[in-house]
Tab-separated table of C-alpha atoms in Angstrom:
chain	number	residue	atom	x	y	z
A	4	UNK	CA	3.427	4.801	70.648
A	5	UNK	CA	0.685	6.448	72.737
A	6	UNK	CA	-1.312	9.549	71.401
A	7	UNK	CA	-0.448	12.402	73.767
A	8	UNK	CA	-3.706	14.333	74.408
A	9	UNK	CA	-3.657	17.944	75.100
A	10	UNK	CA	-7.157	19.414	76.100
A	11	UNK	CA	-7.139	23.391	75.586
A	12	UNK	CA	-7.311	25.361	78.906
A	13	UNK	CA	-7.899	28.847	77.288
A	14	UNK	CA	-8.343	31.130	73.909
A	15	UNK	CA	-5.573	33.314	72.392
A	16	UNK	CA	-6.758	36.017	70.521
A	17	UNK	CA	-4.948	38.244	68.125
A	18	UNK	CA	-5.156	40.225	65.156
A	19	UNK	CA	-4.279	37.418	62.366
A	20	UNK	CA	-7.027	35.693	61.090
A	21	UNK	CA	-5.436	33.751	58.104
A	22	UNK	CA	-1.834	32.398	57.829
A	23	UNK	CA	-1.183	34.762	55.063
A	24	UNK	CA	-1.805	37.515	57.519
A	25	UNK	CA	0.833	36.036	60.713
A	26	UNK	CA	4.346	37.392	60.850
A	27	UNK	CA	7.240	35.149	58.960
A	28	UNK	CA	9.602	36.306	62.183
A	29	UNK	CA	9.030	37.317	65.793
A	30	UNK	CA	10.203	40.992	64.663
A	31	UNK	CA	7.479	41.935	62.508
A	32	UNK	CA	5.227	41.164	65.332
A	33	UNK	CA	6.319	43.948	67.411
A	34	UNK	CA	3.614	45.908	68.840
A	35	UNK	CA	1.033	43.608	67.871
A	36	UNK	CA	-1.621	42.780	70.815
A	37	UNK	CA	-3.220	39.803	71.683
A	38	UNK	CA	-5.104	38.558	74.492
A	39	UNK	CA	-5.735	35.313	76.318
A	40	UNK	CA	-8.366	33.981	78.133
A	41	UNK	CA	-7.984	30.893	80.394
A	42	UNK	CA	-11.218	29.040	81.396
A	43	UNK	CA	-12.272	29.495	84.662
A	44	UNK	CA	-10.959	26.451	86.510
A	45	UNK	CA	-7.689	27.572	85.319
A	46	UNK	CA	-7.435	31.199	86.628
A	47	UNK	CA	-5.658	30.461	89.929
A	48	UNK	CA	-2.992	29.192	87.968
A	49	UNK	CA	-2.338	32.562	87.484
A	50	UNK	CA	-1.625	33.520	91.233
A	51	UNK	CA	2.099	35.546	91.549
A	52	UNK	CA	2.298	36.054	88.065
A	53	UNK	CA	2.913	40.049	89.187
A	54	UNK	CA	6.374	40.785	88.645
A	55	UNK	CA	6.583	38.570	85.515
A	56	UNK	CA	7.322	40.427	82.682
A	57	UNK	CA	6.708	37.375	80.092
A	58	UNK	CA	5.060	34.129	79.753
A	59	UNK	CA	5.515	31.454	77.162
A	60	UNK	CA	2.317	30.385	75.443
A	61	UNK	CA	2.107	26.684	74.051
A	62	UNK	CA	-0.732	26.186	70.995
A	63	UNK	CA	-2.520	24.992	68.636
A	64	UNK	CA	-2.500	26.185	65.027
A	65	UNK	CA	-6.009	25.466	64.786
A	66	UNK	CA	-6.351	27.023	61.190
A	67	UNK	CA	-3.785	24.517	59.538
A	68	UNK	CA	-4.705	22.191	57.608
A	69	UNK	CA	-1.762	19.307	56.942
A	70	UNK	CA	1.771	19.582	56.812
A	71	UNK	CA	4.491	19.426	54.572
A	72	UNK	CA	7.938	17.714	55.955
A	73	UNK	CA	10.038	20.262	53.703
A	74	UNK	CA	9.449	23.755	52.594
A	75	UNK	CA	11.105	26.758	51.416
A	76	UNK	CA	11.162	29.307	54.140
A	77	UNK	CA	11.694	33.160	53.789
A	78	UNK	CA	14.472	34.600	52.083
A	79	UNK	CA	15.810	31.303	50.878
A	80	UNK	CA	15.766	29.103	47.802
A	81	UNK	CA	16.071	25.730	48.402
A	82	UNK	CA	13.744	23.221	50.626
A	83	UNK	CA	14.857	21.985	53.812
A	84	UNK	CA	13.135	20.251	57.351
A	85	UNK	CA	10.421	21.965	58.769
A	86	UNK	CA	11.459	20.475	62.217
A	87	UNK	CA	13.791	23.140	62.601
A	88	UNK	CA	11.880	26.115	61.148
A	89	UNK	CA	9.291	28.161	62.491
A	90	UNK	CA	6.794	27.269	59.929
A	91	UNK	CA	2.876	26.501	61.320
A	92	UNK	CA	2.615	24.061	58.921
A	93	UNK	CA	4.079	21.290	61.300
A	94	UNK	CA	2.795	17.695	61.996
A	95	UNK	CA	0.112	18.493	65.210
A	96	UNK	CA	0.393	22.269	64.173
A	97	UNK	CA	1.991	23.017	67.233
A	98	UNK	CA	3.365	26.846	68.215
A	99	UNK	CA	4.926	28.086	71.094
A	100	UNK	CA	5.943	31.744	71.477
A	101	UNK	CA	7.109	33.686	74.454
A	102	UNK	CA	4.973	36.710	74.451
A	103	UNK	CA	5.745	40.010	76.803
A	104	UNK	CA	2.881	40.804	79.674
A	105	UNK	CA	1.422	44.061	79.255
A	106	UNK	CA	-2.224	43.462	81.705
């Protein structure tokens, strides 16, 4: 099989700076701001995004060391896939997250 390569076209920056600190569900991250920053030979991308009122970000967990193939997630007691969790610590640490516009 072929590597995919995925070269980054921009920065996402929020308030988490450790995996401890990032919300277990979407929920707990309401109100919390980020912002992104394309590189500049990807801004027109950006043309008619007005009227949008969210955009899906694809990323890189870039803090994540490994992965594990099971784990138990929150408010459970027993192991199971990762594959079909939203747990970061994912073979390619891999997120994607649809994220409201506010600017």
């Amino acid at each position: 099989m072929e590597p995919i390569i995925i070269n980054p076209i921009g920065v996402i920056g929020t308030p988490h700076r450790d995996i401890k600190d990032m919300p277990i569900q979407p929920i707990a991250a309401e109100g919390i701001k980020g912002r992104i920053e394309l590189l500049p030979e990807y801004v027109s991308g950006l043309k008619d995004l007005d009227g949008f009122s969210h955009i899906t970000l694809i990323y890189r967990f870039h803090k994540i060391e490994g992965f594990e193939l099971e784990a138990i997630p929150f408010m459970d007691d027993k192991p199971h896939g990762i594959l079909h969790r939203k747990l970061p610590k994912r073979p390619n640490a891999i997120g994607i997250s649809t994220v409201k516009l506010i600017a």
